[in-house]
PDB file of C-alpha atoms in Angstrom:
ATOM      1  CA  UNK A  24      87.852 108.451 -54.186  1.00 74.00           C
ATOM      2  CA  UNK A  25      87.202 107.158 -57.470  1.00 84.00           C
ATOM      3  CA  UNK A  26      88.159 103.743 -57.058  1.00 86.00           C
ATOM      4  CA  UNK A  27      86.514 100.822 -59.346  1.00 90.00           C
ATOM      5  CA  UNK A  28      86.782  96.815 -57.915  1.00 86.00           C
ATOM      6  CA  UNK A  29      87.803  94.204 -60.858  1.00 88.00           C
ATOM      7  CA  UNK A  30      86.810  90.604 -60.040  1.00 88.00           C
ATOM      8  CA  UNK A  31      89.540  88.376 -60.557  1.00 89.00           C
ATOM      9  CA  UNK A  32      89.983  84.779 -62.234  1.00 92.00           C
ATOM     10  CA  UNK A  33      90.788  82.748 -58.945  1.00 91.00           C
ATOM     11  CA  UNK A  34      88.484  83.557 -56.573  1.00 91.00           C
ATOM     12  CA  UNK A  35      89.021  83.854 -52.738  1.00 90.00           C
ATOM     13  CA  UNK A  36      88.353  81.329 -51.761  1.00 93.00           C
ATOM     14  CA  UNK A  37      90.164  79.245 -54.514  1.00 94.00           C
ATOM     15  CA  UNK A  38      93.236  80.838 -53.195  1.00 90.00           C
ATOM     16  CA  UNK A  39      92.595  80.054 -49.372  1.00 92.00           C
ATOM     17  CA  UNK A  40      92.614  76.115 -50.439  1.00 94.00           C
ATOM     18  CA  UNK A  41      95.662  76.386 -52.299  1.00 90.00           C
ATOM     19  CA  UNK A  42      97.470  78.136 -49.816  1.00 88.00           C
ATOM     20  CA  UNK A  43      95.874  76.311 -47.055  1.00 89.00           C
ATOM     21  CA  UNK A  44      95.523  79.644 -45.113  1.00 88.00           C
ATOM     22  CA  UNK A  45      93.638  82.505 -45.615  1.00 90.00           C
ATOM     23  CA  UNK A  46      95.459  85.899 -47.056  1.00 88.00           C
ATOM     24  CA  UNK A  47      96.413  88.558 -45.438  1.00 90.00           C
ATOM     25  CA  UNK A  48      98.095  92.260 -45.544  1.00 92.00           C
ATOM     26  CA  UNK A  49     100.612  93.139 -42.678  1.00 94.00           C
ATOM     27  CA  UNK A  50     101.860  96.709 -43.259  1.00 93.00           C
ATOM     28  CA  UNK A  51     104.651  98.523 -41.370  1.00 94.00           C
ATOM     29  CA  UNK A  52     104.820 102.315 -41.132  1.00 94.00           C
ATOM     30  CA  UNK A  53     107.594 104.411 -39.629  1.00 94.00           C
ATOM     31  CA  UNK A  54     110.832 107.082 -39.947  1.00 95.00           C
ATOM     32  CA  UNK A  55     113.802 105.861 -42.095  1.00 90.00           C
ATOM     33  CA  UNK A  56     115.826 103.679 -40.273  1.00 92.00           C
ATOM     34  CA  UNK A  57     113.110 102.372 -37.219  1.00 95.00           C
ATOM     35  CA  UNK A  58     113.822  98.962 -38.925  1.00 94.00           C
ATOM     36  CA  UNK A  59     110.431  98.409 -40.754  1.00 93.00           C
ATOM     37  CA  UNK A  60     112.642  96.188 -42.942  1.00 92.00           C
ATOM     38  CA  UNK A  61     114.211  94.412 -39.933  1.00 95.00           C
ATOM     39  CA  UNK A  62     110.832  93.720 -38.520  1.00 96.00           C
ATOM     40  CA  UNK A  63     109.418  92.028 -41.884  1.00 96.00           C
ATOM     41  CA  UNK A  64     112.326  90.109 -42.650  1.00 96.00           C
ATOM     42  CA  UNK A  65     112.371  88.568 -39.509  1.00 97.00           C
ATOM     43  CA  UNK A  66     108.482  88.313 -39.694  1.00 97.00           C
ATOM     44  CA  UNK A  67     108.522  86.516 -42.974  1.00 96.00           C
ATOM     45  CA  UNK A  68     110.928  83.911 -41.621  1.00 97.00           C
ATOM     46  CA  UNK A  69     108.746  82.970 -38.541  1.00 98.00           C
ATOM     47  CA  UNK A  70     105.720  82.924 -41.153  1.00 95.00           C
ATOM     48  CA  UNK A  71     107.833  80.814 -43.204  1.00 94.00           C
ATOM     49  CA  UNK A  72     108.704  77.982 -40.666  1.00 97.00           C
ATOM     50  CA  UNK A  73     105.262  78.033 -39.783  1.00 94.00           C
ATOM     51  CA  UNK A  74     104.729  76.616 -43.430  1.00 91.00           C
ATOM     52  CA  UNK A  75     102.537  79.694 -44.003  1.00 91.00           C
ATOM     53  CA  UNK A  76     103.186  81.466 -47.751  1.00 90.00           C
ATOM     54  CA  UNK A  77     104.332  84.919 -47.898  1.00 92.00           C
ATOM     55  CA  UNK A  78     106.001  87.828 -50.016  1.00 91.00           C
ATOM     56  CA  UNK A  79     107.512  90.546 -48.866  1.00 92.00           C
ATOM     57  CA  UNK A  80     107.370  93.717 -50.653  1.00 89.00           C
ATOM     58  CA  UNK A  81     109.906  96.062 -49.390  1.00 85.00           C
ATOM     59  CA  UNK A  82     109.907 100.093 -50.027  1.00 77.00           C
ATOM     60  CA  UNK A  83     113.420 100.239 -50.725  1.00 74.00           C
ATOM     61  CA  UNK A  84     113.701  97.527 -53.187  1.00 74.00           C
ATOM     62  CA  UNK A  85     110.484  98.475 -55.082  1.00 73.00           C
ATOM     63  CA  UNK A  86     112.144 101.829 -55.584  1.00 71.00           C
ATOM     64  CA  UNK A  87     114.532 100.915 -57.008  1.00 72.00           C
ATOM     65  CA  UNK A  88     112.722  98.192 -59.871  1.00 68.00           C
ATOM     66  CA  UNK A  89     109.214  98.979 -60.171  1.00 66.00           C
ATOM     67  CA  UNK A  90     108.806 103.007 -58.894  1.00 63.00           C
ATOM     68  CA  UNK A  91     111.956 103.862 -60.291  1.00 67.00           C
ATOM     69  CA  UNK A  92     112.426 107.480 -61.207  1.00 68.00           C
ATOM     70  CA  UNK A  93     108.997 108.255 -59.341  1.00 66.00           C
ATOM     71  CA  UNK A  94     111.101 111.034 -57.348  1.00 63.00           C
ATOM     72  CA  UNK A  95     110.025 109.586 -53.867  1.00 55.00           C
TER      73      UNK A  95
END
């Protein structure tokens, strides 16, 4: 894998105090239509009333805006 790290401006820890939390990746793999997108909506509302910042990045709507015309 030819993968190269680029250190960023605001550094982890930086982050972790603004946020007051520390960051995190939750990922949800399945077939079309096990409700994935269910499952992180309803996620990132119980995150959210926990006062804990999120964003969701959902397949389906990143196909359609930022991969569009990728063919998958």
């Amino acid at each position: 894998m030819n993968i190269t790290w680029h250190n960023t401006k605001v550094s982890k820890s930086d982050r972790e105090k603004l946020n007051g939390h520390k960051s995190a990746c939750v990922w949800f793999t399945g077939l079309s239509g096990s409700g994935k997108s269910t499952l992180a909506n309803e996620l990132e509302i119980k995150l959210n009333q926990l006062g804990i910042h999120t964003y969701l990045l959902d397949g389906d709507n990143i196909r359609q805006g930022l991969n569009n015309g990728l063919d998958w």
